[in-house]
XYZ file of C-alpha atoms in Angstrom:
681
model
C 0.000 0.000 0.000
C 1.267 3.468 -0.885
C 2.095 5.860 1.928
C 0.933 9.222 0.508
C 3.295 11.099 2.792
C 6.405 9.317 1.548
C 8.825 10.645 -1.040
C 9.998 7.184 -2.101
C 7.445 4.516 -2.908
C 7.567 0.737 -3.215
C 11.332 0.366 -3.017
C 11.055 -3.232 -1.866
C 8.887 -4.357 -4.754
C 11.758 -4.925 -7.193
C 9.230 -4.358 -9.942
C 11.574 -2.534 -12.304
C 13.965 -5.306 -13.145
C 17.541 -4.204 -13.552
C 16.832 -0.662 -12.344
C 19.483 0.512 -9.875
C 18.376 1.616 -6.433
C 18.825 5.386 -6.349
C 17.645 7.956 -3.824
C 15.206 10.481 -5.233
C 16.935 13.308 -7.044
C 20.339 11.618 -7.140
C 20.398 11.056 -10.877
C 23.495 11.997 -12.839
C 21.776 15.167 -13.966
C 20.898 16.100 -10.411
C 24.601 16.140 -9.571
C 24.854 19.013 -12.057
C 22.252 21.020 -10.148
C 23.103 24.706 -10.234
C 26.486 24.001 -11.850
C 27.842 27.277 -13.200
C 28.974 27.826 -16.770
C 30.970 30.999 -17.370
C 29.829 32.136 -13.887
C 26.435 32.981 -15.317
C 24.667 30.159 -17.117
C 23.667 27.336 -14.799
C 22.516 23.762 -15.199
C 19.693 22.499 -13.007
C 16.927 19.907 -13.246
C 13.208 19.608 -12.598
C 10.886 16.783 -11.698
C 8.011 16.013 -14.062
C 5.479 17.533 -11.641
C 7.569 20.715 -11.457
C 7.699 20.916 -15.249
C 3.923 20.540 -15.526
C 3.329 23.171 -12.829
C 5.681 25.645 -14.530
C 3.887 25.158 -17.835
C 0.399 25.209 -16.336
C 1.070 28.465 -14.472
C 2.647 29.962 -17.621
C 5.920 30.575 -15.797
C 7.540 28.827 -18.748
C 6.331 30.114 -22.096
C 7.353 29.723 -25.725
C 8.321 32.412 -28.251
C 5.258 33.441 -30.152
C 6.703 32.760 -33.579
C 8.519 29.510 -32.864
C 7.735 26.469 -34.946
C 4.496 24.879 -33.758
C 4.189 21.426 -32.225
C 4.969 18.733 -34.802
C 5.424 15.460 -32.919
C 3.002 12.630 -33.600
C 1.296 10.538 -30.931
C 3.867 7.741 -31.194
C 6.677 10.185 -30.397
C 4.738 11.460 -27.380
C 4.197 7.873 -26.211
C 7.915 7.154 -26.638
C 8.812 10.130 -24.444
C 6.307 8.997 -21.800
C 7.879 5.522 -21.898
C 11.274 7.077 -21.179
C 9.747 8.907 -18.212
C 8.188 5.843 -16.577
C 11.483 3.994 -17.084
C 13.415 6.949 -15.575
C 15.564 7.249 -18.690
C 17.197 10.582 -19.655
C 14.920 12.809 -21.718
C 17.369 15.435 -22.880
C 18.014 19.021 -21.859
C 15.963 22.148 -22.422
C 17.164 25.744 -22.517
C 15.315 28.458 -20.592
C 16.008 32.183 -20.914
C 15.079 34.301 -17.929
C 13.063 37.241 -19.231
C 13.454 40.874 -18.280
C 11.584 44.045 -19.117
C 14.663 45.265 -20.990
C 14.626 42.895 -23.949
C 11.663 40.532 -23.711
C 10.527 38.120 -26.368
C 6.905 37.935 -27.445
C 5.836 34.864 -25.488
C 2.722 32.747 -25.207
C 1.586 29.660 -23.330
C 2.084 26.220 -24.872
C -0.210 25.776 -27.852
C -1.462 23.048 -30.150
C -3.531 23.506 -33.274
C -7.161 22.434 -33.321
C -9.953 22.521 -35.873
C -13.507 23.655 -35.167
C -15.496 21.690 -37.749
C -18.694 23.627 -37.072
C -17.093 27.008 -37.611
C -14.795 25.486 -40.262
C -11.704 27.230 -39.007
C -8.392 26.522 -37.347
C -8.271 27.391 -33.660
C -5.478 27.373 -31.108
C -5.668 25.494 -27.806
C -3.528 26.912 -24.974
C -2.283 25.110 -21.893
C -2.874 26.431 -18.383
C -3.615 29.980 -17.346
C -1.395 33.033 -17.211
C -1.497 34.150 -13.590
C 0.495 37.296 -14.335
C 3.133 38.962 -12.213
C 5.470 35.979 -12.030
C 8.996 35.703 -13.402
C 8.859 34.401 -16.968
C 11.212 31.996 -18.705
C 11.305 31.559 -22.470
C 11.700 27.969 -23.677
C 14.387 28.402 -26.318
C 15.065 24.705 -26.801
C 12.572 22.065 -25.688
C 9.152 23.167 -26.861
C 8.401 19.784 -28.394
C 9.305 17.853 -25.225
C 7.471 20.253 -22.917
C 4.327 20.091 -25.048
C 4.531 16.296 -25.184
C 4.891 16.075 -21.384
C 1.858 18.326 -20.927
C -0.160 16.191 -23.339
C 0.820 12.871 -21.774
C 0.903 13.727 -18.061
C -1.439 16.728 -17.775
C -4.160 15.910 -20.289
C -3.373 18.801 -22.635
C -5.507 17.831 -25.621
C -7.466 19.602 -28.373
C -11.085 20.418 -27.732
C -12.442 19.068 -31.001
C -12.478 15.426 -32.020
C -11.097 15.847 -35.528
C -7.572 16.525 -34.280
C -5.134 13.614 -34.282
C -4.114 14.644 -30.759
C -7.623 14.459 -29.285
C -7.306 11.641 -26.749
C -5.469 10.331 -23.691
C -2.283 8.428 -22.904
C -2.394 5.287 -20.774
C -0.124 2.858 -19.013
C -1.403 -0.446 -20.397
C -0.766 -3.009 -17.652
C -2.020 -5.797 -19.918
C 0.916 -5.284 -22.297
C 3.777 -7.726 -21.512
C 6.401 -5.690 -23.396
C 7.517 -2.747 -21.200
C 8.464 -0.720 -24.285
C 4.899 -0.933 -25.602
C 3.024 -0.145 -22.393
C 2.323 3.528 -23.114
C -0.547 3.788 -25.577
C -2.713 6.560 -27.011
C -6.462 6.262 -27.445
C -8.657 8.745 -29.307
C -11.441 10.323 -27.258
C -14.042 9.030 -29.708
C -12.787 5.444 -29.244
C -12.819 5.794 -25.459
C -16.394 7.051 -25.540
C -17.506 4.152 -27.738
C -15.895 1.689 -25.311
C -17.422 3.400 -22.276
C -13.993 4.322 -20.915
C -14.872 7.854 -19.850
C -13.651 7.648 -16.234
C -10.350 6.575 -14.760
C -12.140 3.842 -12.781
C -13.595 2.319 -15.951
C -10.156 2.440 -17.560
C -8.397 0.871 -14.566
C -10.845 -2.033 -14.686
C -9.451 -2.768 -18.165
C -5.840 -2.464 -17.018
C -5.496 1.040 -18.490
C -4.059 3.675 -16.143
C -4.395 7.290 -17.391
C -1.093 9.125 -17.210
C -2.999 12.372 -16.655
C -5.355 12.653 -13.698
C -8.993 13.465 -14.391
C -9.324 14.980 -10.903
C -8.653 18.716 -11.008
C -5.760 19.799 -8.802
C -4.761 16.259 -7.879
C -1.034 15.823 -7.282
C 0.951 13.092 -9.011
C 1.461 11.366 -5.663
C -2.258 11.360 -4.835
C -3.137 10.258 -8.384
C -1.010 7.117 -8.293
C -1.943 6.397 -4.662
C -5.578 6.417 -5.825
C -4.723 4.026 -8.666
C -3.052 1.623 -6.211
C -6.195 1.634 -4.074
C -8.585 1.174 -7.005
C -6.629 -1.830 -8.305
C -7.668 -3.787 -5.191
C -11.165 -2.311 -4.824
C -13.872 -4.781 -6.006
C -16.122 -1.835 -6.922
C -13.662 -0.941 -9.681
C -14.512 -4.082 -11.661
C -17.739 -5.153 -13.408
C -19.759 -7.378 -11.088
C -17.401 -6.565 -8.220
C -15.100 -9.436 -9.183
C -11.378 -8.859 -8.684
C -8.834 -10.271 -11.133
C -6.972 -13.329 -9.860
C -4.261 -12.626 -7.246
C -1.384 -13.210 -9.679
C -2.785 -10.654 -12.126
C -3.493 -8.196 -9.317
C 0.068 -8.466 -8.102
C 1.405 -8.014 -11.642
C -0.655 -4.862 -12.237
C 0.311 -3.449 -8.860
C 3.968 -4.045 -9.640
C 3.682 -2.294 -13.017
C 1.890 0.711 -11.521
C 4.444 0.977 -8.719
C 7.275 0.845 -11.255
C 5.658 3.568 -13.370
C 5.276 5.853 -10.375
C 8.914 5.314 -9.457
C 9.899 6.403 -12.947
C 7.713 9.503 -12.901
C 9.002 10.427 -9.462
C 12.673 9.915 -10.342
C 12.841 11.353 -13.849
C 14.525 14.741 -14.028
C 14.408 17.148 -16.940
C 17.759 18.910 -17.202
C 17.627 22.619 -17.971
C 20.219 25.154 -19.047
C 19.155 28.449 -17.448
C 20.339 31.561 -19.275
C 20.079 34.641 -17.036
C 18.200 37.747 -18.071
C 21.362 39.819 -18.551
C 22.067 37.917 -21.779
C 20.737 39.415 -25.006
C 19.694 37.977 -28.355
C 23.190 38.035 -29.831
C 24.625 36.134 -26.898
C 21.763 33.636 -27.019
C 22.727 32.721 -30.600
C 26.355 32.356 -29.558
C 25.310 30.056 -26.711
C 23.414 27.799 -29.114
C 26.420 27.621 -31.423
C 28.854 26.969 -28.532
C 26.741 24.245 -26.922
C 25.879 22.794 -30.354
C 22.303 22.260 -29.243
C 20.314 20.032 -31.563
C 16.626 19.477 -32.086
C 13.882 22.005 -32.686
C 15.357 24.855 -30.707
C 14.458 28.458 -31.288
C 16.273 29.418 -34.461
C 17.868 32.756 -35.188
C 14.860 33.409 -37.400
C 12.530 32.957 -34.421
C 14.493 35.590 -32.518
C 14.586 37.915 -35.517
C 10.866 37.421 -35.956
C 10.167 38.429 -32.379
C 11.793 41.831 -32.457
C 11.017 42.678 -36.084
C 7.347 42.061 -35.373
C 7.491 44.471 -32.444
C 9.442 47.107 -34.359
C 7.114 47.020 -37.369
C 3.804 47.012 -35.519
C 1.747 50.057 -36.395
C 0.690 52.550 -33.748
C -2.863 51.975 -34.936
C -2.585 48.307 -33.987
C -1.693 47.109 -37.489
C 0.185 43.816 -37.418
C 3.925 43.839 -37.807
C 6.031 41.802 -40.188
C 5.996 38.037 -39.562
C 9.320 36.843 -40.968
C 8.474 33.124 -40.861
C 5.145 33.684 -42.603
C 6.770 35.933 -45.177
C 9.547 33.423 -45.900
C 6.912 30.729 -46.407
C 4.949 32.959 -48.812
C 8.146 34.093 -50.518
C 8.873 30.438 -51.241
C 5.909 30.356 -53.631
C 7.420 32.975 -55.953
C 9.221 31.776 -59.064
C 12.932 31.654 -58.281
C 12.456 31.247 -54.531
C 10.710 27.872 -54.822
C 12.810 25.288 -53.016
C 14.951 27.973 -51.359
C 12.612 29.695 -48.908
C 11.729 26.677 -46.772
C 11.301 27.794 -43.131
C 10.512 24.281 -41.904
C 13.849 22.869 -43.046
C 16.368 25.716 -43.211
C 14.767 28.823 -41.712
C 17.953 30.888 -41.536
C 18.912 30.640 -45.235
C 16.766 33.498 -46.539
C 17.705 35.586 -43.487
C 21.347 35.104 -44.508
C 20.497 36.240 -48.041
C 18.764 39.345 -46.676
C 21.746 40.203 -44.477
C 24.183 39.582 -47.352
C 22.220 42.110 -49.405
C 22.587 44.581 -46.547
C 26.339 43.930 -46.403
C 26.628 44.655 -50.134
C 24.849 48.022 -49.897
C 27.080 51.115 -49.886
C 24.600 54.006 -49.972
C 25.102 56.792 -47.433
C 21.553 56.543 -46.084
C 21.944 52.851 -45.314
C 20.117 52.200 -42.008
C 22.203 51.614 -38.895
C 22.550 48.089 -37.475
C 20.260 47.166 -34.651
C 22.103 46.849 -31.343
C 21.795 43.287 -30.070
C 24.960 42.866 -28.011
C 26.666 39.521 -27.713
C 30.363 38.955 -27.151
C 30.974 40.488 -30.575
C 29.258 43.873 -30.446
C 27.824 44.608 -33.880
C 28.543 48.158 -34.980
C 29.030 47.318 -38.660
C 27.431 44.325 -40.341
C 30.136 42.731 -42.464
C 29.260 39.020 -42.396
C 26.224 36.754 -42.155
C 26.897 35.206 -38.768
C 24.081 34.981 -36.241
C 24.785 38.325 -34.507
C 24.813 40.011 -37.925
C 21.455 38.488 -38.823
C 20.014 39.793 -35.567
C 21.527 43.235 -36.143
C 20.084 43.604 -39.648
C 17.670 46.529 -39.276
C 13.936 46.203 -39.734
C 14.006 48.920 -42.407
C 16.149 46.689 -44.614
C 13.825 43.729 -44.086
C 10.892 45.917 -45.084
C 12.771 46.970 -48.231
C 13.350 43.344 -49.214
C 9.717 42.447 -48.558
C 8.568 45.435 -50.619
C 10.787 44.252 -53.500
C 10.340 40.519 -53.024
C 9.662 39.782 -56.696
C 12.964 41.355 -57.667
C 14.753 39.547 -54.836
C 13.326 36.241 -56.090
C 14.317 37.137 -59.655
C 17.934 37.557 -58.546
C 17.794 34.095 -56.989
C 16.268 32.694 -60.175
C 18.998 34.301 -62.289
C 21.611 32.689 -60.040
C 20.165 29.230 -60.664
C 20.068 29.610 -64.447
C 23.526 31.182 -64.485
C 25.322 28.379 -62.662
C 23.286 25.357 -63.789
C 20.912 26.256 -66.613
C 17.646 25.732 -64.741
C 15.846 25.907 -61.441
C 16.925 23.700 -58.550
C 16.316 23.627 -54.793
C 18.805 24.663 -52.136
C 19.405 21.062 -51.026
C 20.682 20.174 -54.503
C 23.189 23.029 -54.443
C 26.787 22.685 -53.264
C 26.998 25.357 -50.569
C 23.608 27.033 -51.103
C 24.818 29.945 -48.982
C 27.171 30.898 -51.832
C 24.106 32.033 -53.790
C 23.779 34.900 -51.319
C 26.886 36.512 -52.840
C 25.238 36.740 -56.258
C 21.905 37.922 -54.866
C 23.665 40.517 -52.694
C 25.666 41.986 -55.568
C 22.524 42.157 -57.709
C 20.797 43.976 -54.830
C 23.746 46.394 -54.676
C 23.399 46.995 -58.421
C 19.653 47.609 -58.175
C 19.437 49.767 -55.044
C 22.720 51.626 -54.627
C 23.320 54.928 -56.480
C 24.597 54.334 -60.062
C 27.906 56.005 -59.308
C 28.814 53.070 -57.089
C 28.411 50.408 -59.779
C 28.103 52.039 -63.211
C 31.545 50.736 -64.196
C 30.201 47.178 -64.619
C 27.049 45.481 -65.876
C 25.199 42.285 -64.991
C 26.875 40.408 -67.845
C 30.254 41.203 -66.281
C 29.036 39.894 -62.924
C 27.689 36.733 -64.545
C 31.013 35.923 -66.205
C 32.917 36.450 -62.974
C 30.501 34.835 -60.555
C 29.903 31.615 -62.503
C 33.620 30.833 -62.589
C 33.917 31.674 -58.896
C 30.931 29.489 -57.965
C 32.188 26.389 -59.746
C 35.808 26.691 -58.662
C 34.648 27.199 -55.082
C 32.243 24.242 -55.233
C 34.607 21.751 -56.859
C 37.412 22.750 -54.488
C 34.995 22.154 -51.557
C 36.340 25.409 -50.174
C 33.328 26.166 -47.988
C 33.556 22.912 -46.040
C 35.067 24.857 -43.130
C 34.620 28.463 -41.976
C 32.356 29.421 -44.849
C 30.628 32.294 -43.014
C 33.918 34.147 -42.599
C 35.154 33.306 -46.083
C 31.869 34.270 -47.693
C 32.036 37.852 -46.413
C 35.600 38.166 -47.716
C 34.601 36.671 -51.069
C 31.700 39.111 -51.428
C 34.049 42.035 -50.884
C 36.650 40.580 -53.270
C 34.187 40.073 -56.129
C 32.831 43.608 -55.711
C 36.394 44.920 -55.808
C 37.070 43.053 -59.078
C 33.889 44.456 -60.590
C 34.860 48.016 -59.674
C 38.059 47.566 -61.703
C 36.122 46.761 -64.883
C 36.392 50.325 -66.201
C 40.195 50.165 -65.960
C 40.297 47.798 -68.959
C 39.443 48.563 -72.569
C 38.150 45.070 -73.239
C 36.264 42.545 -71.203
C 38.823 39.888 -72.129
C 41.631 41.905 -70.557
C 39.582 42.457 -67.417
C 38.721 38.759 -67.172
C 42.394 37.864 -67.560
C 43.135 39.949 -64.471
C 40.122 38.455 -62.665
C 41.418 34.967 -63.406
C 44.661 35.716 -61.589
C 42.737 37.107 -58.618
C 40.416 34.086 -58.501
C 43.459 31.811 -58.504
C 44.780 33.747 -55.521
C 41.460 33.143 -53.751
C 41.010 29.513 -54.813
C 44.182 27.533 -55.427
C 43.900 25.889 -58.890
C 45.433 22.737 -57.397
C 42.337 22.392 -55.212
C 40.040 22.259 -58.257
C 39.963 18.661 -59.562
C 41.522 18.039 -62.971
C 39.634 16.336 -65.800
C 41.157 13.005 -64.835
C 40.299 13.506 -61.167
C 36.708 14.416 -62.046
C 36.338 11.282 -64.175
C 37.621 9.248 -61.223
C 34.985 10.828 -58.971
C 32.239 10.293 -61.538
C 32.962 6.589 -62.021
C 33.358 5.335 -58.453
C 30.183 5.345 -56.377
C 29.016 8.627 -54.932
C 31.585 10.870 -53.223
C 28.999 12.498 -50.961
C 28.826 16.024 -49.581
C 29.201 19.222 -51.560
C 31.401 17.520 -54.150
C 28.612 15.101 -55.050
C 26.103 17.957 -55.250
C 28.430 19.817 -57.608
C 28.892 16.807 -59.901
C 25.136 16.238 -60.145
C 23.858 19.814 -60.288
C 24.039 20.539 -64.053
C 22.160 17.312 -64.806
C 19.521 17.924 -62.119
C 18.914 21.567 -63.008
C 19.108 21.034 -66.746
C 16.550 18.216 -66.952
C 12.924 19.333 -66.826
C 11.357 16.236 -68.438
C 12.494 12.636 -68.372
C 12.924 10.240 -71.286
C 9.148 9.714 -71.504
C 8.377 13.424 -71.293
C 7.186 13.269 -67.686
C 7.606 16.589 -65.881
C 10.388 16.293 -63.290
C 11.088 20.004 -62.913
C 11.350 21.715 -59.536
C 7.691 22.744 -59.601
C 6.398 19.295 -60.595
C 4.219 17.419 -58.111
C 6.627 14.509 -57.824
C 10.179 14.504 -56.507
C 13.098 14.388 -58.910
C 14.881 11.087 -58.410
C 18.141 9.714 -59.752
C 17.971 6.171 -61.099
C 20.433 3.691 -62.555
C 20.872 3.719 -66.332
C 22.055 0.117 -66.312
C 19.650 -1.148 -63.611
C 21.151 -2.747 -60.530
C 19.188 -5.955 -61.096
C 20.489 -6.178 -64.670
C 24.038 -5.542 -63.437
C 23.689 -8.250 -60.775
C 22.454 -10.749 -63.372
C 25.471 -10.036 -65.598
C 28.094 -9.774 -62.846
C 29.390 -13.304 -63.385
C 29.830 -13.086 -67.163
C 32.329 -11.274 -69.380
C 31.415 -7.944 -67.701
C 32.463 -9.129 -64.242
C 35.634 -7.048 -64.377
C 33.396 -3.947 -64.446
C 30.334 -4.999 -62.478
C 32.109 -6.644 -59.540
C 33.406 -3.661 -57.588
C 35.978 -5.767 -55.758
C 37.477 -6.941 -59.025
C 37.034 -3.556 -60.711
C 38.531 -1.672 -57.784
C 35.699 0.836 -57.997
C 31.901 0.995 -57.868
C 30.882 1.602 -61.481
C 27.278 0.474 -60.974
C 26.403 3.077 -58.341
C 28.544 5.821 -59.808
C 27.225 9.131 -61.118
C 28.185 7.955 -64.618
C 25.402 5.359 -64.265
C 22.719 7.713 -62.918
C 20.155 9.922 -64.598
C 16.957 11.665 -63.463
C 13.736 9.778 -64.163
C 10.210 9.983 -62.845
C 9.452 7.105 -60.510
C 6.794 5.689 -62.818
C 9.222 5.750 -65.758
C 11.903 4.000 -63.739
C 9.471 1.286 -62.640
C 9.387 0.201 -66.289
C 13.001 1.087 -67.144
C 14.542 -0.985 -64.330
C 12.883 -4.211 -65.525
C 14.775 -4.155 -68.832
C 18.168 -3.441 -70.262
C 18.575 0.105 -71.657
C 18.729 -1.317 -75.171
C 15.456 -3.245 -74.761
C 13.642 -0.275 -73.215
C 14.773 2.173 -75.889
C 13.929 -0.193 -78.748
C 10.531 -1.098 -77.260
C 9.658 2.576 -76.743
C 10.970 3.470 -80.225
C 13.162 6.238 -78.804
C 15.890 7.675 -81.023
C 18.675 10.165 -80.439
C 16.581 12.636 -82.437
C 13.269 12.160 -80.597
C 14.950 12.159 -77.200
C 17.617 14.659 -78.092
C 16.771 17.314 -75.484
C 16.697 14.787 -72.667
C 19.878 13.037 -73.752
C 21.733 16.341 -74.044
C 20.646 17.342 -70.519
C 22.020 14.070 -69.083
C 25.269 14.184 -71.104
C 24.497 11.321 -73.471
C 25.773 12.256 -76.916
C 25.392 10.307 -80.183
C 28.423 8.124 -79.396
C 27.143 7.272 -75.905
C 23.658 6.618 -77.291
C 25.120 4.132 -79.769
C 26.903 2.347 -76.914
C 23.729 2.402 -74.818
C 21.720 0.719 -77.561
C 24.472 -1.638 -78.698
C 25.848 -4.844 -77.271
C 26.346 -5.108 -73.477
C 30.106 -5.083 -73.985
C 29.780 -1.385 -74.847
C 28.690 -0.553 -71.305
C 32.196 0.324 -69.962
C 32.817 2.667 -72.883
C 29.432 4.286 -72.243
C 30.320 5.003 -68.614
C 33.750 6.358 -69.525
C 32.404 8.526 -72.323
C 29.576 9.936 -70.231
C 31.902 10.696 -67.316
C 34.193 12.557 -69.708
C 31.245 14.599 -71.014
C 30.227 15.619 -67.485
C 33.820 16.440 -66.513
C 34.306 18.614 -69.608
C 31.093 20.494 -68.871
C 32.071 21.144 -65.254
C 35.502 22.445 -66.209
C 33.954 24.691 -68.869
C 31.864 26.278 -66.131
C 34.980 27.102 -64.100
C 36.455 29.195 -66.920
C 35.983 32.921 -67.305
C 34.335 33.571 -70.642
C 33.194 36.692 -72.424
């Protein structure tokens, strides 16, 4: 029987097999309690009940513009399982708020849908008592929301939501890892499980109490009593003694876990500002769905752009999402995956501006006080003034057009940021175009966009193939932006563009060592041996991906198509496996060949999934002959994937021509890449 006045319960039961005996609060994280970092930041921990109370009283709140809750019910159940097993559940970061530099905060929220009113509504957790010290949850919103849903019954009001239901400890489940389950409210109502007593009779113990104000201790003490109360069960008949003992043991073990589990927290004091917060995230290398720099930017830009008449301010996240629908920005403005990318572009454009009336940086502090924005590091993003953001938003079509021009310049078509080697390098081009469009003519009249295009394309490809931005790219990028602008300003010193480009070539070689750019032979090696990975792989594939808008059957595989562009094997893997023991073994067996020809870029091309489903069942020769495809009818596609007449003849000839096809195609791709690295009039 539980003693409701005790701090430790059921220690003698031995229910949690293999669990070490530990005094309450003596977990490894507890030993870090109030540990000081830099004499200011401290590490502490909280029990689950403390976490729920802090959230319910709105002492802990989330930034208003942070990414909303995205976990599914299985992820919530997995976290609850970790709690009842007293396993570590990660660390959160809390920022003590002050009146000096507060964020726009709100209570925990989840999205709901009112089917009668046919509109999205927001459900908030707890009540804001007001007057208390506030802490902003900078990292840990997902976990805090999940804990409130599992252990405090935070659930949407309307039944259509996937979250509308309760979480239970299922004592009937023999596997401990599967004991936490979620049941929709509608299913519980159909089964008559609308009270905790009815649920307990079925071996289901609600993780959240349905008694208002009931403590965790009292809740589980009540469960322990109801297990052995005949009135809990239909007909007043108790389960057999063995089953009763088993359920009691499971419930006791779960309470132990809830009581012992500690949520570690990094507490950042109020004296820290936004710039320092970003530096802390970078120093601690926090992962997960923490508040991004964009969330912090969003908070203060919204406040600074709110109208005195109550008009709403600028929502950066919402704008980035809308901006991503404009031609040129599609696949680049993706706040869910890389929220800071467009913010870096905006700041790069600010760096490139030279006009005298350029707005002053916003003062955000940090260890590096920003007085002049000259890079695109986090403090610089935060210091970028609201007036500049408003200028970009007002000229968003032109901003997107610059991004579109970049894509066509370097690769001949649209592509998404995740297909680009070092997508941040695009910010240099966009920034210089912004400088050309919005600075006084006297600052850039000595060069035109065609001059920039010749210079930038060579820079982009040398930089990408040399994998120069693998380390320290934020610092290098700012220097590169300044260097390219300096080269452009010298254009008027030369009578001909050729003479100017000759000088630019020497300066580019000083920036990017020619020995770091792979030779033709080195590129062919890379193209014929598996996939090299990283930025180098992206660079090798980019011209083919961007240049192919329709596959061999004419199916749309462009960036704006509904499907996803996929790379598939030209000589299908199954076909290669079937022929690996014959005369082609020296090429198809990677151990004998000393390289992986089959999975190399030389054996890949973009196809729609439905096209590949047919292609992969045949040899290339059989497919092409059956479909009556010729080099003339498929000319545009074959050119975009670097299959010329000679390679087409090998593709449709005898299987023995396969090695020559791979070698010839790799040479075509290598020649194209090297052509792009050259400065041309």
